[in-house]
Coordinates of C-alpha atoms in Angstrom, one line a residue:
E190 CA 71.0 117.1 -61.4
G191 CA 74.4 115.6 -62.2
Y192 CA 76.1 112.2 -62.6
S193 CA 79.3 110.4 -63.6
V194 CA 80.0 107.3 -65.2
W195 CA 82.1 104.8 -63.6
K196 CA 83.5 101.6 -65.8
T197 CA 82.9 98.4 -63.9
D198 CA 86.5 97.7 -63.3
M199 CA 86.7 101.1 -61.5
V200 CA 83.7 100.3 -59.4
R201 CA 85.5 97.3 -58.4
K202 CA 88.7 99.2 -57.4
T203 CA 87.6 102.3 -55.5
G204 CA 84.6 103.7 -53.5
P205 CA 82.1 102.0 -51.0
F206 CA 80.6 99.8 -54.2
S207 CA 84.3 98.2 -54.1
L208 CA 83.6 96.2 -50.8
P209 CA 81.9 93.3 -52.1
F210 CA 85.1 93.0 -54.5
H211 CA 87.7 93.1 -52.0
N212 CA 88.1 89.5 -51.6
I213 CA 87.6 88.6 -55.3
T214 CA 90.0 90.8 -57.5
R215 CA 92.8 93.7 -56.3
R216 CA 93.6 96.7 -58.2
L217 CA 95.2 95.1 -61.3
P218 CA 97.8 96.4 -63.6
G219 CA 97.0 97.0 -67.0
P220 CA 97.9 95.0 -69.8
G221 CA 101.6 94.8 -70.6
E222 CA 102.3 97.1 -67.4
P223 CA 102.5 94.7 -64.6
G224 CA 105.1 96.9 -63.0
P225 CA 108.3 95.1 -60.9
L226 CA 107.3 92.8 -58.3
V227 CA 107.7 93.9 -54.8
S228 CA 108.7 91.4 -51.8
V229 CA 107.1 92.4 -48.6
I230 CA 109.0 90.5 -46.0
V231 CA 106.9 89.7 -42.7
L232 CA 108.9 89.0 -39.5
A233 CA 106.5 87.1 -37.2
R234 CA 107.2 85.7 -33.7
D235 CA 104.1 83.8 -32.0
R236 CA 101.5 86.7 -32.3
P237 CA 99.0 85.6 -34.7
A238 CA 96.2 87.8 -34.0
R239 CA 98.6 91.0 -35.1
L240 CA 100.1 88.8 -38.1
T241 CA 96.4 88.5 -39.2
D242 CA 96.0 92.5 -39.7
A243 CA 99.4 93.0 -41.3
L244 CA 98.6 90.4 -44.0
R245 CA 95.1 91.9 -44.6
S246 CA 96.9 95.2 -45.0
V247 CA 99.5 93.6 -47.9
A248 CA 96.6 92.2 -49.5
G249 CA 94.3 95.5 -49.5
Q250 CA 97.3 97.1 -51.4
T251 CA 96.5 99.1 -54.6
Y252 CA 99.6 97.8 -56.2
A253 CA 99.1 94.4 -57.4
N254 CA 102.2 92.9 -58.4
V255 CA 103.5 91.8 -55.0
E256 CA 104.5 88.9 -53.0
I257 CA 104.8 87.9 -49.7
V258 CA 107.7 86.3 -47.4
V259 CA 106.9 85.1 -44.1
V260 CA 109.6 84.3 -41.8
N261 CA 108.6 82.3 -38.3
D262 CA 111.1 83.3 -36.1
G263 CA 110.1 80.6 -33.5
G264 CA 106.9 79.9 -32.3
A265 CA 103.4 77.8 -34.2
E266 CA 103.3 76.4 -37.3
I267 CA 101.3 79.7 -39.3
S268 CA 101.9 78.5 -43.0
D269 CA 98.3 77.4 -43.7
G270 CA 96.6 80.6 -42.0
V271 CA 98.8 82.8 -43.8
Q272 CA 97.8 81.4 -47.4
A273 CA 94.4 81.8 -46.4
L274 CA 94.9 85.5 -45.5
A275 CA 97.2 86.3 -48.4
G276 CA 94.3 85.3 -51.1
E277 CA 95.8 85.3 -54.7
I278 CA 98.8 86.9 -53.5
P279 CA 101.9 84.5 -53.8
V280 CA 103.2 83.4 -50.2
T281 CA 106.6 81.9 -49.4
C282 CA 107.0 80.6 -45.5
I283 CA 110.0 80.3 -44.0
A284 CA 110.3 77.6 -40.9
P285 CA 111.0 78.9 -37.5
V286 CA 114.7 80.7 -37.6
R287 CA 114.8 81.4 -34.0
R288 CA 118.3 82.7 -34.6
G289 CA 117.0 86.3 -33.8
R290 CA 115.9 89.2 -35.5
A291 CA 118.9 89.8 -38.0
A292 CA 119.0 86.3 -38.9
A293 CA 115.2 86.3 -39.9
A294 CA 115.5 89.2 -41.8
N295 CA 118.3 87.8 -43.4
A296 CA 116.4 84.6 -44.2
G297 CA 113.9 86.9 -46.2
L298 CA 116.0 88.6 -48.2
R299 CA 117.5 85.6 -49.6
A300 CA 113.9 84.0 -50.1
A301 CA 112.5 87.2 -51.9
R302 CA 112.2 87.4 -55.6
G303 CA 111.0 90.9 -55.8
A304 CA 113.0 94.1 -57.7
Y305 CA 112.2 95.9 -54.5
L306 CA 112.0 94.6 -51.0
N307 CA 110.2 95.9 -47.8
F308 CA 109.9 94.9 -44.4
L309 CA 106.9 94.4 -42.5
D310 CA 106.4 93.6 -38.7
E311 CA 103.8 91.8 -37.5
D312 CA 102.4 94.6 -35.4
A313 CA 102.2 96.9 -38.0
V314 CA 100.0 97.6 -41.1
F315 CA 100.7 99.4 -44.3
L316 CA 98.0 101.8 -45.7
P317 CA 96.4 100.9 -49.2
D318 CA 98.7 102.7 -51.2
H319 CA 101.9 101.9 -49.5
V320 CA 103.4 100.0 -52.3
E321 CA 102.1 101.9 -55.2
T322 CA 103.4 105.4 -53.6
L323 CA 106.8 104.3 -53.0
V324 CA 107.2 102.2 -56.4
S325 CA 106.3 105.2 -58.3
G326 CA 108.8 107.5 -56.3
L327 CA 111.8 105.0 -57.0
I328 CA 110.7 104.7 -60.7
S329 CA 110.0 108.6 -61.2
T330 CA 113.2 109.6 -59.5
H331 CA 115.5 106.4 -60.6
S332 CA 116.4 105.7 -57.0
K333 CA 117.2 102.8 -55.2
V334 CA 115.6 103.6 -51.5
A335 CA 112.4 105.3 -50.4
Y336 CA 110.8 105.9 -47.1
S337 CA 107.6 107.5 -46.4
N338 CA 106.0 108.6 -43.2
T339 CA 105.3 106.3 -40.1
A340 CA 102.5 106.8 -37.3
K341 CA 102.9 105.1 -33.9
V342 CA 99.6 104.3 -32.6
Y343 CA 99.6 103.4 -28.6
T344 CA 96.9 100.7 -27.7
S345 CA 95.8 98.9 -24.5
G346 CA 94.4 96.0 -26.5
W347 CA 94.6 95.3 -30.0
E348 CA 91.4 97.3 -31.5
D349 CA 91.8 99.8 -28.3
R350 CA 93.6 103.1 -29.4
I351 CA 95.2 105.2 -26.6
K352 CA 96.6 107.7 -28.7
T353 CA 98.1 108.2 -32.2
E354 CA 101.6 110.3 -32.3
A355 CA 102.6 112.6 -34.9
P356 CA 104.0 110.8 -38.3
L357 CA 107.7 110.2 -38.2
K358 CA 108.5 112.4 -41.5
R359 CA 112.1 113.7 -41.2
T360 CA 113.8 114.5 -44.6
F361 CA 117.0 112.5 -45.4
D362 CA 120.0 113.4 -43.7
R363 CA 122.9 110.5 -43.2
R364 CA 124.8 112.4 -40.6
R365 CA 121.6 112.6 -38.7
L366 CA 120.9 109.0 -38.9
F367 CA 124.3 108.0 -37.0
F368 CA 122.6 110.0 -34.0
E369 CA 118.8 109.5 -34.6
N370 CA 117.0 106.1 -35.8
Y371 CA 114.7 108.4 -37.8
I372 CA 113.6 106.2 -40.2
S373 CA 110.9 103.2 -39.6
T374 CA 112.1 100.1 -41.2
I375 CA 108.5 99.3 -42.3
S376 CA 108.3 102.7 -44.5
V377 CA 111.1 101.8 -46.5
L378 CA 111.3 100.1 -50.0
F379 CA 114.4 99.6 -51.8
S380 CA 116.0 97.8 -54.6
R381 CA 117.3 94.1 -54.0
E382 CA 120.7 95.4 -55.3
V383 CA 121.0 97.2 -51.9
P384 CA 121.7 94.2 -49.7
A385 CA 123.6 92.6 -52.3
E386 CA 126.0 95.8 -52.6
T387 CA 126.2 96.4 -48.7
G388 CA 125.6 92.9 -46.9
G389 CA 122.6 92.0 -45.0
F390 CA 121.7 92.7 -41.5
D391 CA 124.7 92.0 -39.0
E392 CA 123.7 88.9 -37.0
Q393 CA 125.9 89.6 -34.7
M394 CA 124.0 92.4 -33.4
K395 CA 121.1 91.6 -30.9
R396 CA 119.3 94.8 -31.1
F397 CA 119.2 97.9 -33.6
G398 CA 120.3 95.6 -36.4
D399 CA 118.1 97.7 -38.6
W400 CA 119.3 101.0 -37.7
D401 CA 122.9 99.8 -38.4
F402 CA 121.6 98.4 -42.0
W403 CA 120.3 102.1 -42.7
I404 CA 123.2 103.5 -41.8
R405 CA 125.6 101.2 -43.9
V406 CA 123.3 101.6 -47.0
S407 CA 123.4 105.5 -46.3
R408 CA 127.2 105.7 -46.9
R409 CA 126.6 104.6 -50.2
L410 CA 123.3 105.8 -51.4
S411 CA 121.0 108.9 -50.7
F412 CA 117.1 108.0 -49.4
L413 CA 114.3 109.5 -51.3
H414 CA 111.7 111.0 -48.6
V415 CA 108.2 110.5 -49.8
N416 CA 106.3 113.0 -47.6
K417 CA 103.3 111.2 -47.0
L418 CA 101.9 108.8 -44.1
T419 CA 101.6 105.4 -45.9
A420 CA 102.4 102.9 -42.7
K421 CA 101.3 102.6 -39.1
Y422 CA 102.6 100.3 -36.3
R423 CA 101.2 99.9 -32.8
V424 CA 102.7 99.7 -29.5
Y425 CA 101.0 97.9 -26.8
D426 CA 100.6 99.7 -23.8
P427 CA 98.6 98.6 -21.1
G428 CA 99.2 101.2 -18.6
G429 CA 99.4 104.0 -20.8
V430 CA 102.7 104.9 -20.1
R431 CA 104.4 106.7 -22.9
P432 CA 107.2 109.3 -22.7
A433 CA 106.5 112.9 -22.2
G434 CA 107.2 115.0 -25.2
R435 CA 110.5 116.6 -22.8
M436 CA 111.6 113.0 -22.2
K437 CA 112.1 112.1 -25.9
P438 CA 115.2 113.7 -26.3
F439 CA 116.5 111.8 -23.4
V440 CA 115.3 108.4 -24.9
A441 CA 116.7 109.2 -28.0
G442 CA 119.9 109.6 -26.3
K443 CA 119.8 106.4 -24.2
S444 CA 118.9 104.5 -27.5
W445 CA 121.9 106.1 -29.5
V446 CA 124.3 105.1 -26.3
G447 CA 122.7 101.4 -26.6
F448 CA 123.1 101.4 -30.3
V449 CA 126.9 102.0 -30.3
M450 CA 127.3 99.8 -27.3
E451 CA 125.8 97.2 -29.0
R452 CA 127.8 97.8 -32.2
C453 CA 131.1 97.5 -30.4
L454 CA 129.8 94.0 -28.8
A455 CA 128.7 93.0 -32.2
G456 CA 132.8 93.4 -33.2
F457 CA 133.8 91.8 -30.2
R458 CA 131.5 88.7 -31.0
R459 CA 133.4 88.2 -34.3
T460 CA 136.9 88.0 -32.8
P461 CA 138.9 85.1 -32.2
C462 CA 139.2 86.3 -28.6
A463 CA 135.5 86.2 -28.4
T464 CA 135.2 82.4 -29.5
R465 CA 137.8 81.7 -26.8
V466 CA 136.0 83.4 -24.3
R467 CA 133.1 81.7 -25.0
A468 CA 134.3 78.4 -24.7
A469 CA 135.8 79.2 -21.6
W470 CA 132.6 80.4 -20.2
T471 CA 131.0 77.0 -21.6
G472 CA 133.8 75.1 -19.7
L473 CA 133.3 76.7 -16.5
R474 CA 129.4 76.2 -16.7
K475 CA 130.2 72.7 -17.4
A476 CA 132.3 72.2 -14.6
A477 CA 130.4 74.1 -12.1
A478 CA 127.2 71.6 -13.1
V479 CA 129.4 68.8 -12.6
F480 CA 130.7 70.2 -9.1
T481 CA 127.2 70.8 -8.3
A482 CA 125.9 67.3 -8.8
R483 CA 128.6 65.7 -7.2
L484 CA 128.4 67.7 -4.1
A485 CA 124.6 66.9 -4.0
Q486 CA 125.4 63.0 -4.6
R487 CA 127.8 63.3 -1.2
L488 CA 125.5 65.1 0.8
G489 CA 122.8 62.8 0.0
R490 CA 124.9 59.9 1.0
R491 CA 126.0 61.7 4.4
H492 CA 122.1 62.0 5.2
G493 CA 121.3 58.8 4.0

């Protein structure tokens, strides 16, 4: 016969007996050991059911000193529901941005107060030790950027899992990063000094803004890879159609070509020439609208 003695606070934090306490208390740091504040920036866009799971995964973290910044990138008002789901965690809700994902990410960066920052999409979830694992890695190695492994879960509905891919877990290689976006943004915890030093997301990029951001960061810093699965993101796939293994190199190559083209377009959008082209195009559209209206008016008179 054997037995063990658990203190009351451990019963509340771990094991099956902790379930009644999940909505009462989170794992709190010891006296004088609050740990640095971590800001989880959640990018939301009109998918409240998925946002619910994302926020619950933040509320269930074993690391206590966390705040949530929710950026509503268009859609219905969500602040009341967000506050209820977050429980005792401080929450900041940013009104609809409606200027694209990069602008939403930058709005979240500006609002965050934490020493460390982590993005989370509404269709993704953290495992309970995600923040604690990466904070420990950054502090112990004096690094500024750390990322863990991420699994992709395909679903035909929010609860109906089709398949889980092997975790994305490549070691850091800045040269490879230019050709392959092997780092999932939700898996990265980074110091708030990083965007201050390298600039935020390029708002001229309509796609691949996170990939561009990590490439710019990697030119200045090395990333710490923590070889542990701590996050999952879900892909809604009603038909169950996924790239076969032999197709993945083609898909990666297609993404790289798209990324390079988008970077070129983003550079063009910032030039005076692009401004003139946009102005000319707007003028042409207005002239076409006026011409169409007048033509319709004349045709109406003739038939009248």
